[in-house]
PDB file of C-alpha atoms in Angstrom:
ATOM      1  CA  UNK J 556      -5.636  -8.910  -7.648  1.00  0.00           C
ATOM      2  CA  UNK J 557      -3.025  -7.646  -9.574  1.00  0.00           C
ATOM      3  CA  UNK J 558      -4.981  -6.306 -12.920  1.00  0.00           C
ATOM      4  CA  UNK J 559      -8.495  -4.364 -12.790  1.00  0.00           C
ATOM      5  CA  UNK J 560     -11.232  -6.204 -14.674  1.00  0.00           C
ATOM      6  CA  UNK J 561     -12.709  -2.661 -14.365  1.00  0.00           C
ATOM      7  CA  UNK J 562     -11.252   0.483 -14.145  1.00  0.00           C
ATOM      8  CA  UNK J 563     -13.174   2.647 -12.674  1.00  0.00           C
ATOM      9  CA  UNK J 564     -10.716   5.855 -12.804  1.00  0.00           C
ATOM     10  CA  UNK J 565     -12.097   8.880 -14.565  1.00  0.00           C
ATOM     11  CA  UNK J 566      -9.095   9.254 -16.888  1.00  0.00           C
ATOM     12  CA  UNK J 567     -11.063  11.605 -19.125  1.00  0.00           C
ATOM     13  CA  UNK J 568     -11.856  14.175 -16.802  1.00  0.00           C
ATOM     14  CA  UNK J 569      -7.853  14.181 -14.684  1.00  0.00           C
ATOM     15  CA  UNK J 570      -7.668  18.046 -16.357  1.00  0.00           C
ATOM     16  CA  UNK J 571     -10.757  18.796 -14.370  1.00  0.00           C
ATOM     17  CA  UNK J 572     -10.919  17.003 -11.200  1.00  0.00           C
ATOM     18  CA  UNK J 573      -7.320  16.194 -10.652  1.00  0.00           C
ATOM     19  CA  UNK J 574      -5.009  19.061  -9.425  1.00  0.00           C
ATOM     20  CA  UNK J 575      -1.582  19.017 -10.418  1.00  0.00           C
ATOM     21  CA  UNK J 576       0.838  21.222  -9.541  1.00  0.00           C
ATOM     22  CA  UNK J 577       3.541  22.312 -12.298  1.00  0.00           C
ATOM     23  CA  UNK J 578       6.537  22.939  -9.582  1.00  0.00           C
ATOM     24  CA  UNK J 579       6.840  20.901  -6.145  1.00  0.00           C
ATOM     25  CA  UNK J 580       4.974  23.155  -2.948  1.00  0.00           C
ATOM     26  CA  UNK J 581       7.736  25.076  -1.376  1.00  0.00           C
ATOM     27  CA  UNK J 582       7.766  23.166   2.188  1.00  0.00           C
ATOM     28  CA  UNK J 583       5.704  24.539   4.397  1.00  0.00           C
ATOM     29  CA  UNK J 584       8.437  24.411   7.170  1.00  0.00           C
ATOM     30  CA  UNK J 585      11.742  22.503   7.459  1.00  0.00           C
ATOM     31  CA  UNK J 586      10.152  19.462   8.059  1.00  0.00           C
ATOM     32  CA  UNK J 587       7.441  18.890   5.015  1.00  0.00           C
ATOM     33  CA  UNK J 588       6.524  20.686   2.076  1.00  0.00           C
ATOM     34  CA  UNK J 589       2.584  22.252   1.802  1.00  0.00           C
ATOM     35  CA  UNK J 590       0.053  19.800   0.920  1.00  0.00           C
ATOM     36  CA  UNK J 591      -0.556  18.819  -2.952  1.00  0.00           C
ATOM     37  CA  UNK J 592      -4.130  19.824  -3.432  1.00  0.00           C
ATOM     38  CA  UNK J 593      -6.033  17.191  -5.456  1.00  0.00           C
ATOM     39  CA  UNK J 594      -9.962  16.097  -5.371  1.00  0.00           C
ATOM     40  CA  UNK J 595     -11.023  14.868  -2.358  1.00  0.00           C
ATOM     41  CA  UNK J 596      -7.613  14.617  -1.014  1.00  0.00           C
ATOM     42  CA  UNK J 597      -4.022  16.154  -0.212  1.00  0.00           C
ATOM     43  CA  UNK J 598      -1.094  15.092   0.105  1.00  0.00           C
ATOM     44  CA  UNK J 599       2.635  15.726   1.062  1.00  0.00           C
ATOM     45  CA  UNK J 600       5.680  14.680   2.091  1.00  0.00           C
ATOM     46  CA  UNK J 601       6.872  14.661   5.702  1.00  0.00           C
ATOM     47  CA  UNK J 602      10.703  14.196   7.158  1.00  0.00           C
ATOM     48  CA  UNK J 603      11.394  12.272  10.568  1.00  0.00           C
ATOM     49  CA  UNK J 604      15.612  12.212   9.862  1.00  0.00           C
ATOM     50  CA  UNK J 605      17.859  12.163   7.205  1.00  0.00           C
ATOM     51  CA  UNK J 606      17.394   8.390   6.520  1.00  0.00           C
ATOM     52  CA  UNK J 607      13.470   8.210   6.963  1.00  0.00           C
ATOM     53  CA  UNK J 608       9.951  10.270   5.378  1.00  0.00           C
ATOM     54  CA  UNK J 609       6.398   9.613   4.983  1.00  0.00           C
ATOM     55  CA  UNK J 610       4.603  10.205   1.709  1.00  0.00           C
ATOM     56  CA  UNK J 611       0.953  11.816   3.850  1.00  0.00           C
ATOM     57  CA  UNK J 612      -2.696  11.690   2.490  1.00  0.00           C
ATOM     58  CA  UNK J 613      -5.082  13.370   3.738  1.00  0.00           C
ATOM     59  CA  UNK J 614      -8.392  12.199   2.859  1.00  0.00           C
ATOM     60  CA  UNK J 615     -12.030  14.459   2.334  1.00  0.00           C
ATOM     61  CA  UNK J 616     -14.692  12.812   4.349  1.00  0.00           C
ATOM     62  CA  UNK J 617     -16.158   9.274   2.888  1.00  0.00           C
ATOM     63  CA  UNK J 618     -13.424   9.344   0.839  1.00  0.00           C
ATOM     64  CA  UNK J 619     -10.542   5.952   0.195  1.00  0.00           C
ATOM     65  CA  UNK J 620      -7.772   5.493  -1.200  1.00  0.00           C
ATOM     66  CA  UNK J 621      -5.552   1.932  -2.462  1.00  0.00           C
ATOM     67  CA  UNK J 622      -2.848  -0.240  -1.056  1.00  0.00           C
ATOM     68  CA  UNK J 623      -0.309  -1.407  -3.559  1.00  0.00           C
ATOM     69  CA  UNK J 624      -2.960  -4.062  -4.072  1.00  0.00           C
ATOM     70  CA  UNK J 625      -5.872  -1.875  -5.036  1.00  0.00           C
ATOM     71  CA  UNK J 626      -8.545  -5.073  -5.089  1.00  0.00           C
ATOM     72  CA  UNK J 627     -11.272  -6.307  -7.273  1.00  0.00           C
ATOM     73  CA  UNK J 628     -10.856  -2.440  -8.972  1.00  0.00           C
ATOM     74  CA  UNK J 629      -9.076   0.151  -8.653  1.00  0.00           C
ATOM     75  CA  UNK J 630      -5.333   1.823  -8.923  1.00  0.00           C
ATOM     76  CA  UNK J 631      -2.381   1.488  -6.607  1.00  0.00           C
ATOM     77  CA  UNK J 632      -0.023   4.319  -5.412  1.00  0.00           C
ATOM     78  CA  UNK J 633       2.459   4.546  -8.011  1.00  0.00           C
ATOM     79  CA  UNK J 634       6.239   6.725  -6.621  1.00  0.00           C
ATOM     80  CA  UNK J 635       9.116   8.239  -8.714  1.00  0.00           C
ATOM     81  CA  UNK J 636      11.790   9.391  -6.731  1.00  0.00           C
ATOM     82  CA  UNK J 637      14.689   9.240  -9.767  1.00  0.00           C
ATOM     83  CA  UNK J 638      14.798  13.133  -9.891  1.00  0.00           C
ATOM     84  CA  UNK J 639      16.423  12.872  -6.162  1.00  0.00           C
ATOM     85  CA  UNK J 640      19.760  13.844  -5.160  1.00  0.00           C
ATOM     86  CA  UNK J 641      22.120  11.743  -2.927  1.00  0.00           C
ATOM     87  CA  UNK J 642      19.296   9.057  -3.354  1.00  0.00           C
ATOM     88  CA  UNK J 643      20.223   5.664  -4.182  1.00  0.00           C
ATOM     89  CA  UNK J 644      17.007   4.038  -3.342  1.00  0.00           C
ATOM     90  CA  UNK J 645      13.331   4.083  -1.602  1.00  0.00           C
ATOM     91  CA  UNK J 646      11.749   1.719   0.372  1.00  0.00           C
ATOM     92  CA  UNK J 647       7.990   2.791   1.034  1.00  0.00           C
ATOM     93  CA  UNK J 648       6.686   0.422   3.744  1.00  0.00           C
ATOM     94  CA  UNK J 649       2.702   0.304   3.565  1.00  0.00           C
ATOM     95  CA  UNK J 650       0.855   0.134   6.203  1.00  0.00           C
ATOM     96  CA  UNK J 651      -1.738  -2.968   6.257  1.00  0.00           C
ATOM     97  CA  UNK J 652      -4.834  -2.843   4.674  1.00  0.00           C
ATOM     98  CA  UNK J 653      -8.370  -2.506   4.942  1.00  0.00           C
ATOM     99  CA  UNK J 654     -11.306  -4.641   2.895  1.00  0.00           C
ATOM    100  CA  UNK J 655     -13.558  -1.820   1.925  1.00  0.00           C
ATOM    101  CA  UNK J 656     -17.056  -2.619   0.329  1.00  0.00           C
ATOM    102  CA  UNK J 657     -17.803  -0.060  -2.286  1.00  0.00           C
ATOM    103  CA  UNK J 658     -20.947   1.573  -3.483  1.00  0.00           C
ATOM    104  CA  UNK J 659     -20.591  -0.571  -6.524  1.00  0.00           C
ATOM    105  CA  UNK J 660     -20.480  -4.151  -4.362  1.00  0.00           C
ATOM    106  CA  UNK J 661     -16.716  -4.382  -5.837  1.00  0.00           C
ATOM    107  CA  UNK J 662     -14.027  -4.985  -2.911  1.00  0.00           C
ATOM    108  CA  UNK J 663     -10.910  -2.167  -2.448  1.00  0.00           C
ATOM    109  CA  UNK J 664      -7.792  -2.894  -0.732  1.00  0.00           C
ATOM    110  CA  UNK J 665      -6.812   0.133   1.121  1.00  0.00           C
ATOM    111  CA  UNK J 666      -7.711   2.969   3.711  1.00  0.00           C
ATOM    112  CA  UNK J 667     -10.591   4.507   4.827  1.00  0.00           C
ATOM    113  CA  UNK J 668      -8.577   7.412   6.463  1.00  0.00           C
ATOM    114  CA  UNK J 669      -5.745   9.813   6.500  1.00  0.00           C
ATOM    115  CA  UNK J 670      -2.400   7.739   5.610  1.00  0.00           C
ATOM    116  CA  UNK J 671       1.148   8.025   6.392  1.00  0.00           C
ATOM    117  CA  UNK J 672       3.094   5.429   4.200  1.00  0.00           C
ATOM    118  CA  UNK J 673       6.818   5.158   5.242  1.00  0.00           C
ATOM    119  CA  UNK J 674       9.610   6.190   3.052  1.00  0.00           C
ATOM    120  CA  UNK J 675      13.132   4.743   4.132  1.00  0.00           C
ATOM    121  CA  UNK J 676      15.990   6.182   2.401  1.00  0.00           C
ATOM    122  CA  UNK J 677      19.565   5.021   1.593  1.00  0.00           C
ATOM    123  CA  UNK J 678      21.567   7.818   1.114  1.00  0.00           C
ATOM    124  CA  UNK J 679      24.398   7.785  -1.747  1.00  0.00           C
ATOM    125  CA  UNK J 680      26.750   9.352   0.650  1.00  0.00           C
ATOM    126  CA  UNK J 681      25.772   9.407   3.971  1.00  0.00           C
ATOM    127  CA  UNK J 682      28.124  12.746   4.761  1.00  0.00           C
ATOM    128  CA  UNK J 683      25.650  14.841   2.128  1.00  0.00           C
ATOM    129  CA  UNK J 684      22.269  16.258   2.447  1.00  0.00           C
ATOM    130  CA  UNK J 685      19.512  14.128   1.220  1.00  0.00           C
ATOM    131  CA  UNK J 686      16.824  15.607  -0.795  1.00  0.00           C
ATOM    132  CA  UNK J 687      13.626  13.559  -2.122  1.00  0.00           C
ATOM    133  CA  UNK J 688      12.043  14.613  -5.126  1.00  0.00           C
ATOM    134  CA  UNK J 689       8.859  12.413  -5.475  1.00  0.00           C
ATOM    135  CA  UNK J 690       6.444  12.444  -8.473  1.00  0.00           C
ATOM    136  CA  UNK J 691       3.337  10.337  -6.948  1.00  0.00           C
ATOM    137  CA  UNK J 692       0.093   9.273  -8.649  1.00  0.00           C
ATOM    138  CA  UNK J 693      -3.020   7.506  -6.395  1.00  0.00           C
ATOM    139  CA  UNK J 694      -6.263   7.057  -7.058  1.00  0.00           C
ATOM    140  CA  UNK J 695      -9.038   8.799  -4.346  1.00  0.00           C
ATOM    141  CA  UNK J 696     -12.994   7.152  -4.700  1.00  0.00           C
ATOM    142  CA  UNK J 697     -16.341   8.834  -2.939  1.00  0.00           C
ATOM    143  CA  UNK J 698     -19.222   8.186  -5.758  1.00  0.00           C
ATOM    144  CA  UNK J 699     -16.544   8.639  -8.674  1.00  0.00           C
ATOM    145  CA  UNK J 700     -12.916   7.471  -8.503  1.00  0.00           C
ATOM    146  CA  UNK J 701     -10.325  10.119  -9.157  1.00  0.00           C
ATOM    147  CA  UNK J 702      -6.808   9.936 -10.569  1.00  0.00           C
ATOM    148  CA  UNK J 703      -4.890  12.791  -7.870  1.00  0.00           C
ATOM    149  CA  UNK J 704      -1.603  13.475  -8.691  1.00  0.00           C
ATOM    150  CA  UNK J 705       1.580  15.540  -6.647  1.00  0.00           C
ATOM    151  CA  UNK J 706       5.172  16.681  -7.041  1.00  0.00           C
ATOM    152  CA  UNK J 707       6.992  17.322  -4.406  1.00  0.00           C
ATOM    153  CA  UNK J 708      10.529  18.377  -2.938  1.00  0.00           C
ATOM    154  CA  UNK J 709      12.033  17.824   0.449  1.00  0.00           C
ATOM    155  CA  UNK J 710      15.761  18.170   1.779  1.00  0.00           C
ATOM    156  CA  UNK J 711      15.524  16.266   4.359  1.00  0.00           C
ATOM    157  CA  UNK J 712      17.052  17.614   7.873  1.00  0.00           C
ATOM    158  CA  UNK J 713      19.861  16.784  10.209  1.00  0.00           C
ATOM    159  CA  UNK J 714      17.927  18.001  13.133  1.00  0.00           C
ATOM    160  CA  UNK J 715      15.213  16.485  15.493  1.00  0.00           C
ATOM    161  CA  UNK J 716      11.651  16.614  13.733  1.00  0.00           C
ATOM    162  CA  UNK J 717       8.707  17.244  15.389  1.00  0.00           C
ATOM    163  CA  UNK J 718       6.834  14.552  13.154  1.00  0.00           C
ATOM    164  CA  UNK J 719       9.027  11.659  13.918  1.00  0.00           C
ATOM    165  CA  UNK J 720       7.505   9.503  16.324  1.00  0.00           C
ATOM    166  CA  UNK J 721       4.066   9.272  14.229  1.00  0.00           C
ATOM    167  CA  UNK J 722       6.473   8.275  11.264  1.00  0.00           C
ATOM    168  CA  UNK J 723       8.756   6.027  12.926  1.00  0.00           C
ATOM    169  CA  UNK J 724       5.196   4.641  14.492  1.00  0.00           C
ATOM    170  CA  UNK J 725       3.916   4.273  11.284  1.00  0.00           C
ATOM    171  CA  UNK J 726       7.033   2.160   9.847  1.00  0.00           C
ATOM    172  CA  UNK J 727       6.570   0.157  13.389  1.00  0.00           C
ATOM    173  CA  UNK J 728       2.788  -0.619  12.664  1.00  0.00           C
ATOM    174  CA  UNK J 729       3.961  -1.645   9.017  1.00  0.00           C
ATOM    175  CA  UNK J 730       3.431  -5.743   8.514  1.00  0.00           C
ATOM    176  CA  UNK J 731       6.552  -7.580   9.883  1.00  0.00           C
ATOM    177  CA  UNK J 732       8.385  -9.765   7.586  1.00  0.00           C
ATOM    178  CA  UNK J 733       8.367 -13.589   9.366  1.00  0.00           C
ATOM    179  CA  UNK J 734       9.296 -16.870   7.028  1.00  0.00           C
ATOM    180  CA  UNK J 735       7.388 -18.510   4.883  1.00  0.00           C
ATOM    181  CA  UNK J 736       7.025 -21.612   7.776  1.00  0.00           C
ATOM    182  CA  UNK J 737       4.355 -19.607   9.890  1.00  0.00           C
ATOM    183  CA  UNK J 738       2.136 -20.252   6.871  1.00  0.00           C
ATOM    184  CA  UNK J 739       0.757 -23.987   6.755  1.00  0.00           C
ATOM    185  CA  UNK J 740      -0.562 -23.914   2.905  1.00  0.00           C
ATOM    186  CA  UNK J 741      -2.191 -27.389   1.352  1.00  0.00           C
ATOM    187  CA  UNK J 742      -3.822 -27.542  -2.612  1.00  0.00           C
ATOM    188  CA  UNK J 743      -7.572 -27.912  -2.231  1.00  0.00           C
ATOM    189  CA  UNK J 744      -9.842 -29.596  -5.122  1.00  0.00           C
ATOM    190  CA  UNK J 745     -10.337 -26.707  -7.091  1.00  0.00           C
ATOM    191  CA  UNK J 746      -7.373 -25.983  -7.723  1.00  0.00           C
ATOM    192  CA  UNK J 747      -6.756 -22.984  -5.024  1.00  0.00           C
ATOM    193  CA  UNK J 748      -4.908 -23.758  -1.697  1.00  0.00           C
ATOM    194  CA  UNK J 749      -5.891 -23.843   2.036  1.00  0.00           C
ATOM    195  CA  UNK J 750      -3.784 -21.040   3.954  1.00  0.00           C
ATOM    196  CA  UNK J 751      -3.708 -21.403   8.057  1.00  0.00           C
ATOM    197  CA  UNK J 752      -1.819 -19.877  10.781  1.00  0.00           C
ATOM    198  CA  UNK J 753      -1.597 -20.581  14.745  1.00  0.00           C
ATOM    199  CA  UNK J 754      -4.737 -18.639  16.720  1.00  0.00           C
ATOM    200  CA  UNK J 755      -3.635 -15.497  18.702  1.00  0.00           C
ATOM    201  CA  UNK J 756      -5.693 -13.063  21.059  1.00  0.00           C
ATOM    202  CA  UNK J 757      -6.040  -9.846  19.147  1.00  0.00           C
ATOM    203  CA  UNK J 758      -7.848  -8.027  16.614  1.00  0.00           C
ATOM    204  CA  UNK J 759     -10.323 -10.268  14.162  1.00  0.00           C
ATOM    205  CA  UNK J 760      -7.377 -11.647  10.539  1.00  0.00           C
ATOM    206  CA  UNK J 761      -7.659 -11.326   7.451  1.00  0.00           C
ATOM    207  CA  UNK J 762      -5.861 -12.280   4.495  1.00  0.00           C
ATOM    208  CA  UNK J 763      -4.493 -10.524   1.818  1.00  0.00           C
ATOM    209  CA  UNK J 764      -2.833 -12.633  -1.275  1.00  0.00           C
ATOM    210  CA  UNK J 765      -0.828 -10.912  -4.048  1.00  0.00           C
ATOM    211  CA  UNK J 766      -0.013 -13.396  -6.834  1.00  0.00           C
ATOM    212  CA  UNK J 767       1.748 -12.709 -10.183  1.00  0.00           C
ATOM    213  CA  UNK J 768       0.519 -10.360 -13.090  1.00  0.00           C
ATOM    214  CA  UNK J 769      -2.372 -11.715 -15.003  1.00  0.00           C
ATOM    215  CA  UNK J 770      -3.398 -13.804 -11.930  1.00  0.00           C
ATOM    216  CA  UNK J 771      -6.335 -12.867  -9.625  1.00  0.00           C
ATOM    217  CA  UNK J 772      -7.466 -14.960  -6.404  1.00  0.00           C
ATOM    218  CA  UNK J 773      -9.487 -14.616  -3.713  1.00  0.00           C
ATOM    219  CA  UNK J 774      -9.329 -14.964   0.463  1.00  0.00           C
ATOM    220  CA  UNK J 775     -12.438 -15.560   2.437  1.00  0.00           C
ATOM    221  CA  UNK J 776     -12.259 -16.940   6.024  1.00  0.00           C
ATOM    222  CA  UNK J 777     -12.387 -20.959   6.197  1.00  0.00           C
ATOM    223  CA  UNK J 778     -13.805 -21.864   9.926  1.00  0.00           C
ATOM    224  CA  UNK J 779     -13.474 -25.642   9.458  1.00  0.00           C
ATOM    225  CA  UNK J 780     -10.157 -25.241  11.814  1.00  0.00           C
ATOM    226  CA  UNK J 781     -11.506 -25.039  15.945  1.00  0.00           C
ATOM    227  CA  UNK J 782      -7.719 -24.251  16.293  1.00  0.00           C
ATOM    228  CA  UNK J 783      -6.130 -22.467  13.991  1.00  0.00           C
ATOM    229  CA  UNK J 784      -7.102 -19.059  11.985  1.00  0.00           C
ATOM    230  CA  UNK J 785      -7.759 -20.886   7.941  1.00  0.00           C
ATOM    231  CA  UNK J 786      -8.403 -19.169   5.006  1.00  0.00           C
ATOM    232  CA  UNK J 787      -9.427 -20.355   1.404  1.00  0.00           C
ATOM    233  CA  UNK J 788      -7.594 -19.142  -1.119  1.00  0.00           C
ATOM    234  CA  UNK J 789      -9.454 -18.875  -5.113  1.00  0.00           C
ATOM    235  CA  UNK J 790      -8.125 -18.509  -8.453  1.00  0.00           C
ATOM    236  CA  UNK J 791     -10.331 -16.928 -10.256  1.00  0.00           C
ATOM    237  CA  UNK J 792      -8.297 -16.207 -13.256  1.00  0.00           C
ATOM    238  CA  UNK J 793      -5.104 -16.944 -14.694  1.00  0.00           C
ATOM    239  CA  UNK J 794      -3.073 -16.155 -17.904  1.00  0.00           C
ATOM    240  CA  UNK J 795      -3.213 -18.791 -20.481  1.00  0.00           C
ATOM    241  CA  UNK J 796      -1.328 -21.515 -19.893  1.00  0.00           C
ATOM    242  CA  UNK J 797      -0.681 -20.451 -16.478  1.00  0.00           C
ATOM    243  CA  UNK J 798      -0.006 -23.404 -13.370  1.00  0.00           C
ATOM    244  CA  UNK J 799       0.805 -23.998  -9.978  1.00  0.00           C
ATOM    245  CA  UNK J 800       4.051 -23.187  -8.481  1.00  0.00           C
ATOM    246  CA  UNK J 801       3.338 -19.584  -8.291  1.00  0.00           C
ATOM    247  CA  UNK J 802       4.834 -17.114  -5.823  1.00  0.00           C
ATOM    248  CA  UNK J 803       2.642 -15.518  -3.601  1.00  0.00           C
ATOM    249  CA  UNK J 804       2.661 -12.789  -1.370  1.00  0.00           C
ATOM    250  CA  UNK J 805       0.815 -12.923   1.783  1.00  0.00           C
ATOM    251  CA  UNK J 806      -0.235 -10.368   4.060  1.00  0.00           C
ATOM    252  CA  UNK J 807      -1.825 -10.912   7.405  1.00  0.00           C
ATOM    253  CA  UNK J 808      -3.384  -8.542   9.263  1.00  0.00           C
ATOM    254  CA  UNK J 809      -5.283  -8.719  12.886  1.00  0.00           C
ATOM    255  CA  UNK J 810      -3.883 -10.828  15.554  1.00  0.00           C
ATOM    256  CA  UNK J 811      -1.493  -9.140  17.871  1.00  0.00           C
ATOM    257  CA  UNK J 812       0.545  -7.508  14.959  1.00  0.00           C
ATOM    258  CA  UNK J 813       0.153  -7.486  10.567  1.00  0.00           C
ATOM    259  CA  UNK J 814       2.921 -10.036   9.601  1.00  0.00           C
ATOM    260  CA  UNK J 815       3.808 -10.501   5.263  1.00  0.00           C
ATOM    261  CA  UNK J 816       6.138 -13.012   3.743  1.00  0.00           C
ATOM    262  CA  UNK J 817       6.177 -14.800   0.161  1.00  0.00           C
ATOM    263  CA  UNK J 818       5.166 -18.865  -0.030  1.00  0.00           C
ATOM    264  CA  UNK J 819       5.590 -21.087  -3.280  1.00  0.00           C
ATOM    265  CA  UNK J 820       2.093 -22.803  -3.735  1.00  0.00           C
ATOM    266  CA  UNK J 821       1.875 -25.592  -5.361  1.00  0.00           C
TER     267      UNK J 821
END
């Protein structure tokens, strides 16, 4: 969903439990500057080229952390990179999702383990250094959900790093854009919509449905289908007023490969 009907962040105690550091790390080698230390997790950022960067979480054991989708509650990864030089934009490619059951019953979007989301970077001029100042804000949950917070500084090199391939892995592993068409999408009765896709060998699918602020739906398997992977799609709120067409974006993950595009439903 895209709102939380309960936030569970402990915004009272971010003095206490959240560690944030007044001045960026000074990087810990060429390549990536020393980890942000937060509750239950760290985090820095990485280089693989001049054009390409991971922003790296490292998690505390039992720990999660959200997708840009956070779920029934929770608080997406939010990135400021406007205090960068020779920037003119970001792209941070996420990698897909897990549905994680929490202690509470409520449903998170996100990972389980260490993360490496990629950062692709258009330089402003391509003949000048590159240097990424990020100000980042997540949200880490064990028993009590934690607002973490880092700022960090990276020029990022002309020369060969040693962390490239698991970035440029990570941005590979990333959900493929395909077109809308590979989604078959009919209303149902209740007002939600049937979502299928052709069967492939591979890892078990799931769904993942972002719809428009206020909105929040559902995706639970539909098994009706012998041949094709189905999944029913809820709304189970909507702003006032609110109707059909909507934009959605789907993610898929499993199969051979994740694969995300955006579908009209109607």
């Amino acid at each position: 969903m895209t709102y939380a009907h309960e936030i569970k962040v402990a915004i009272g105690a971010a003095g206490l439990v959240a560690l944030t550091l007044g001045a960026p790390p000074l990087a810990a080698d060429a390549f990536s500057t020393d980890w942000a230390k937060a509750a239950k997790s760290d985090a820095r950022l990485v280089a693989a080229s001049r054009t390409l960067a991971g922003f790296e979480i490292r998690l505390a054991p039992g720990a999660i952390t959200y997708w840009r989708d956070p779920g029934d509650a929770g608080v997406p990864p939010t990135f400021d990179f406007s205090k960068s030089s020779n920037v003119a934009g970001v792209e941070a490619s996420f990698p897909a999702p897990k549905r994680i059951r929490e202690q509470d019953g409520s449903e998170a979007f996100g990972y389980d383990s260490d993360v490496v989301i990629p950062l692709t970077v258009e330089p402003s001029d391509p003949s000048k250094p590159v240097t990424l100042a990020l100000e980042a804000s997540y949200a880490v949950c064990e028993k009590l959900c934690l607002p973490a917070r880092a700022k960090l500084e990276l020029t990022l090199p002309g020369a060969a790093s040693p962390d490239a391939g698991r970035i440029e892995a990570a941005l590979a592993a990333a959900p493929r854009v395909v077109a809308p068409e590979a989604f078959a999408m009919t209303g149902d009765a209740a007002g939600g919509w049937r979502v299928c896709v052709a069967r492939e060998e591979g890892a078990p699918r799931d769904l993942f449905v972002e719809p428009p602020s206020g909105w929040w739906v559902t995706a639970a398997p539909d098994r009706s289908d012998g041949a094709r992977d189905c999944f029913a799609v809820a709304v189970r709120d909507k702003p006032a007023g609110a109707a059909p067409p909507v934009a959605l974006r789907l993610t898929l993950t499993g199969g051979k490969a994740p694969v995300e595009t955006t579908v009209v439903a109607r």
